[in-house]
CSV table of C-alpha atoms in Angstrom, one decimal:
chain,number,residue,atom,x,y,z
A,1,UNK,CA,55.4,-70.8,40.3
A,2,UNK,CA,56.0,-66.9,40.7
A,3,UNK,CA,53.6,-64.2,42.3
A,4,UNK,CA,53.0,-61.2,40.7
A,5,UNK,CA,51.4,-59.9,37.0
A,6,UNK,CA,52.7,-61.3,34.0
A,7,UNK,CA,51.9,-60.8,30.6
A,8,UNK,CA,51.5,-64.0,28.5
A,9,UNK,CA,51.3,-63.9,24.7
A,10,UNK,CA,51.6,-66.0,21.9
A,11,UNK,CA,53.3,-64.7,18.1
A,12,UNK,CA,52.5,-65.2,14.6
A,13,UNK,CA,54.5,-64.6,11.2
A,14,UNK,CA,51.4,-63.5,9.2
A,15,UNK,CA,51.2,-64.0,5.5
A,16,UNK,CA,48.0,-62.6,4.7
A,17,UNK,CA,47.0,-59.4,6.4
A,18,UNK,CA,43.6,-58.6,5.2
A,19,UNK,CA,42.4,-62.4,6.1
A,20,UNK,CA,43.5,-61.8,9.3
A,21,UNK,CA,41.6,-58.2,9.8
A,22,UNK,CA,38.6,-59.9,8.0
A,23,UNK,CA,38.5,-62.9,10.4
A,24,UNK,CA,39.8,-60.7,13.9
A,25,UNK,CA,36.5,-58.2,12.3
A,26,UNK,CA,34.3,-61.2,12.3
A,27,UNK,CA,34.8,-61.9,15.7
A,28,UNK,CA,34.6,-58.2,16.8
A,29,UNK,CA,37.9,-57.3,17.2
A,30,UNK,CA,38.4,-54.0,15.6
A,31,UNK,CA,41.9,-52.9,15.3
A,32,UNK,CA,42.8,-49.4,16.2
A,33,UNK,CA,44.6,-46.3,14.1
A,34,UNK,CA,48.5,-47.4,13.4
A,35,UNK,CA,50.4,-46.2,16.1
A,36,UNK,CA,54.3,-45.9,15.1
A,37,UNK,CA,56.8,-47.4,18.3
A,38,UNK,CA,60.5,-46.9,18.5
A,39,UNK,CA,61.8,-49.6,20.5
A,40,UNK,CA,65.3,-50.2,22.1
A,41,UNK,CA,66.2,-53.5,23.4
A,42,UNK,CA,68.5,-53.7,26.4
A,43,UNK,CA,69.9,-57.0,27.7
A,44,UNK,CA,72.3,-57.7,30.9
A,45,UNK,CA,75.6,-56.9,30.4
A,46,UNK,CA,77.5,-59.9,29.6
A,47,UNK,CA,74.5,-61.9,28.1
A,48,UNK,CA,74.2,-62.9,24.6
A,49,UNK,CA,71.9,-63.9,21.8
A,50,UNK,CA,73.6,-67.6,22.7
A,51,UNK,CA,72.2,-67.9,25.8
A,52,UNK,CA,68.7,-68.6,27.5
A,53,UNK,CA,66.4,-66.1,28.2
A,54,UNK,CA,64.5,-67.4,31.0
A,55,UNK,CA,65.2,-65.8,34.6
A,56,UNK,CA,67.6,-62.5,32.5
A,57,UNK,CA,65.6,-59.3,32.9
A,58,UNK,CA,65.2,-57.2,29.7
A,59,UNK,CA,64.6,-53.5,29.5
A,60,UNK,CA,63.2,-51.4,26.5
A,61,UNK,CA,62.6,-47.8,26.2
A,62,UNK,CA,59.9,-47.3,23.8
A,63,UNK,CA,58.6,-43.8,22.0
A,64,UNK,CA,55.4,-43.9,20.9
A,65,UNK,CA,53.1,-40.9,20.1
A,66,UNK,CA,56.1,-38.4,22.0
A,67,UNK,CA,55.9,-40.4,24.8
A,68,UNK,CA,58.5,-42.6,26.5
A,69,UNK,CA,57.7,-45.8,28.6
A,70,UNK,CA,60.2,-47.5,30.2
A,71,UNK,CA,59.7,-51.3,30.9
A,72,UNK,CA,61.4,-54.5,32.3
A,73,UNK,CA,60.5,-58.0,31.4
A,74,UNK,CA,62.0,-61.1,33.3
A,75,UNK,CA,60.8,-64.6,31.6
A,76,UNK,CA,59.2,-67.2,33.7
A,77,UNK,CA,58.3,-69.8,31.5
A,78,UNK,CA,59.7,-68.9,28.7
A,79,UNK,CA,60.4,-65.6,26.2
A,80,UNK,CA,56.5,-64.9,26.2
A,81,UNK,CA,56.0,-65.4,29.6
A,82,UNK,CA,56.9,-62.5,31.5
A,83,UNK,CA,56.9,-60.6,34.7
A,84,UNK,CA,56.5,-57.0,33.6
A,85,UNK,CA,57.2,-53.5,35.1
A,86,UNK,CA,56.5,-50.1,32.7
A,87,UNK,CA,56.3,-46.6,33.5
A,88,UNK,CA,56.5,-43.6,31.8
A,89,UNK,CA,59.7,-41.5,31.6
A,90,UNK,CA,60.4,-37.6,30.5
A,91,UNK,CA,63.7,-37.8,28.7
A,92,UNK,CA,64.6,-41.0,26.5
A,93,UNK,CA,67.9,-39.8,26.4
A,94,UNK,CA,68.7,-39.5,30.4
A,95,UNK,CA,66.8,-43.3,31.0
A,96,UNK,CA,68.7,-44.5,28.2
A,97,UNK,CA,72.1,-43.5,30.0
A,98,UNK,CA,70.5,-45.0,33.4
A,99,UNK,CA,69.9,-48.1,31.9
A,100,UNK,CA,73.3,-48.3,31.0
A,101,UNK,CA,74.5,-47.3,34.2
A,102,UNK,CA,72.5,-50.2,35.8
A,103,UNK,CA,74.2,-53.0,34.0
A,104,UNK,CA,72.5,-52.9,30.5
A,105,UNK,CA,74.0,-52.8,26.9
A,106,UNK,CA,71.5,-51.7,24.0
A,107,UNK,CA,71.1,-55.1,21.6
A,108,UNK,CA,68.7,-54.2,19.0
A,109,UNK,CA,66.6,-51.4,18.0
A,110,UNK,CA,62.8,-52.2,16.8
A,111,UNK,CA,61.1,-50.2,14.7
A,112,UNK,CA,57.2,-50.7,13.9
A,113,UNK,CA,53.6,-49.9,13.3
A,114,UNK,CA,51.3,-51.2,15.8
A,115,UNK,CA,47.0,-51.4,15.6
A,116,UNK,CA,45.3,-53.0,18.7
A,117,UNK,CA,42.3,-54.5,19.8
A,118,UNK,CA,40.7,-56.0,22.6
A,119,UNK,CA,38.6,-58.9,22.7
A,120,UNK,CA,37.4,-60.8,26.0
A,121,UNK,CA,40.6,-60.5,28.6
A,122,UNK,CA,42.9,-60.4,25.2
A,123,UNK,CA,44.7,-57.9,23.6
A,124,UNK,CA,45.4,-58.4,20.0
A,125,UNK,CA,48.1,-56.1,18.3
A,126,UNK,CA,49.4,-56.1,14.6
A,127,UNK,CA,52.5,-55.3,13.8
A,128,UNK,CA,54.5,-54.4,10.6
A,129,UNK,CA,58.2,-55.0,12.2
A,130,UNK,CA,60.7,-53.0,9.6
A,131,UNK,CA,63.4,-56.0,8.8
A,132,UNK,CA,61.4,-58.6,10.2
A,133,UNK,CA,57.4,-58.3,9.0
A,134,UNK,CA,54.0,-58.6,9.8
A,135,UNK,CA,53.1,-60.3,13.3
A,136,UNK,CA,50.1,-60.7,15.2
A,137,UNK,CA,50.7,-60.9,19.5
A,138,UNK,CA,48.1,-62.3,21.0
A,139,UNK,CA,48.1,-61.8,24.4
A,140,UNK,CA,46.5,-62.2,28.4
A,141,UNK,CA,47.7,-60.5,31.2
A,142,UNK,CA,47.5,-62.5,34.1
A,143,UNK,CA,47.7,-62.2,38.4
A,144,UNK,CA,49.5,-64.8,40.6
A,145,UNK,CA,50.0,-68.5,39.7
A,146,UNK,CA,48.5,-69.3,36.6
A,147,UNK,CA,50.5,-71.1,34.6
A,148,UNK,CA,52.4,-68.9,31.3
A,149,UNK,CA,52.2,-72.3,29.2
A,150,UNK,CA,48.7,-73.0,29.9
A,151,UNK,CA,47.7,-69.5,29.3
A,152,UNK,CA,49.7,-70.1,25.9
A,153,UNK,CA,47.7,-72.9,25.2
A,154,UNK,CA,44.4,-71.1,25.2
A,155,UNK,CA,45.9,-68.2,23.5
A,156,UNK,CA,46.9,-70.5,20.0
A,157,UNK,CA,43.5,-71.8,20.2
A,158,UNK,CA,42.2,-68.9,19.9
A,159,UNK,CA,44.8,-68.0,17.1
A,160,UNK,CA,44.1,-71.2,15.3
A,161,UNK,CA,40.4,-70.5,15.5
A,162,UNK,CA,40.4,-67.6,13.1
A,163,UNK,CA,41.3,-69.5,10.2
A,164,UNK,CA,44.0,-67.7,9.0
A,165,UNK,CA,47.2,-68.8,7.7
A,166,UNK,CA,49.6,-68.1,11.3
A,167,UNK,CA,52.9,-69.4,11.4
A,168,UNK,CA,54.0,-69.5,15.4
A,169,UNK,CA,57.4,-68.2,16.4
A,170,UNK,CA,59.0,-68.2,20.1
A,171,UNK,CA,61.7,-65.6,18.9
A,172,UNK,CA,61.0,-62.3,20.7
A,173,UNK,CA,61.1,-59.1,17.9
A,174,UNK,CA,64.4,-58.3,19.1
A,175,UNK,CA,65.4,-61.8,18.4
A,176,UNK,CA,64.0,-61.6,14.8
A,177,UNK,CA,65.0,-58.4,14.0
A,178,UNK,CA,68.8,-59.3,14.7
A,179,UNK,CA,68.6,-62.3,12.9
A,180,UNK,CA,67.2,-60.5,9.6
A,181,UNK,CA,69.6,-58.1,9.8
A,182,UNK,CA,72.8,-60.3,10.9
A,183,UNK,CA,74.5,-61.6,7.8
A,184,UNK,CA,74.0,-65.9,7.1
């Protein structure tokens, strides 16, 4: 088991976006203004899209309202199960060269419009992912040894509770972005 805050979510391809709002309203979930994010994905140098994810640690720089945060995610139990650091930087441009001096190459930039809610201990954000479409991340931060899978468990129930068409993905936006945009 591993010590420390991770953030657990689960991910849905969503076909119908106003059944989803209707039902997440229902249960008092009331999504925020659409924020626009400007994400770029950093893996370790000499990993690949071929290879596992659990136990690498990720980095994105993210711009969001003029703001920059800078965060790293290490998966535990799998790509949703994460350790996670994030901080705020001044200059995008100077943290992007740092990450890059610490062993990072950029892999994919992400591109979206995100609204949020919070329900219970849940956060709930919407996305409209340019390339790849619209998502809904369901997720639970959690302290100490609580299991990521079990925490996933409870998550979809919630998710299948709302009666919305969901399809469930384990691919990470960066992974789905690269995959709409790499060539069959």
């Amino acid at each position: 088991m591993t010590h420390g805050v991770q953030e657990i979510e689960v991910k849905y391809r969503v076909g119908d976006l106003a059944a989803l709002e209707d039902a997440l309203a229902r249960r008092g979930a009331l999504l925020s203004a659409p924020v626009h994010q400007d994400d770029q994905a950093y893996a370790e140098d000499g990993w690949t899209y071929a290879q596992p994810k659990i136990g690498r640690s990720f980095a994105r720089l993210r711009t969001q309202q003029g703001r920059h945060l800078f965060t790293v995610k290490k998966p535990v139990d799998n790509a949703m199960a994460c350790l996670e650091h994030e901080t705020t930087v001044a200059d995008r441009e100077q943290m992007h060269n740092a990450i890059t001096l610490m062993g990072f190459h950029p892999t994919v930039r992400i591109v979206k419009t995100r609204r949020t809610a919070t329900l219970g201990d849940m956060t709930i954000c919407v996305d409209e992912v340019e390339h790849a479409g619209a998502f809904v991340e369901i997720e639970r931060t959690v302290h100490g040894q609580e299991s990521g899978i079990t925490v996933q468990e409870e998550l979809d129930g919630f998710a299948r509770s709302l009666g919305v068409a969901l399809e469930r993905t384990s691919d990470t936006y960066d992974s789905l972005v690269r995959a709409a945009l790499t060539p069959a």
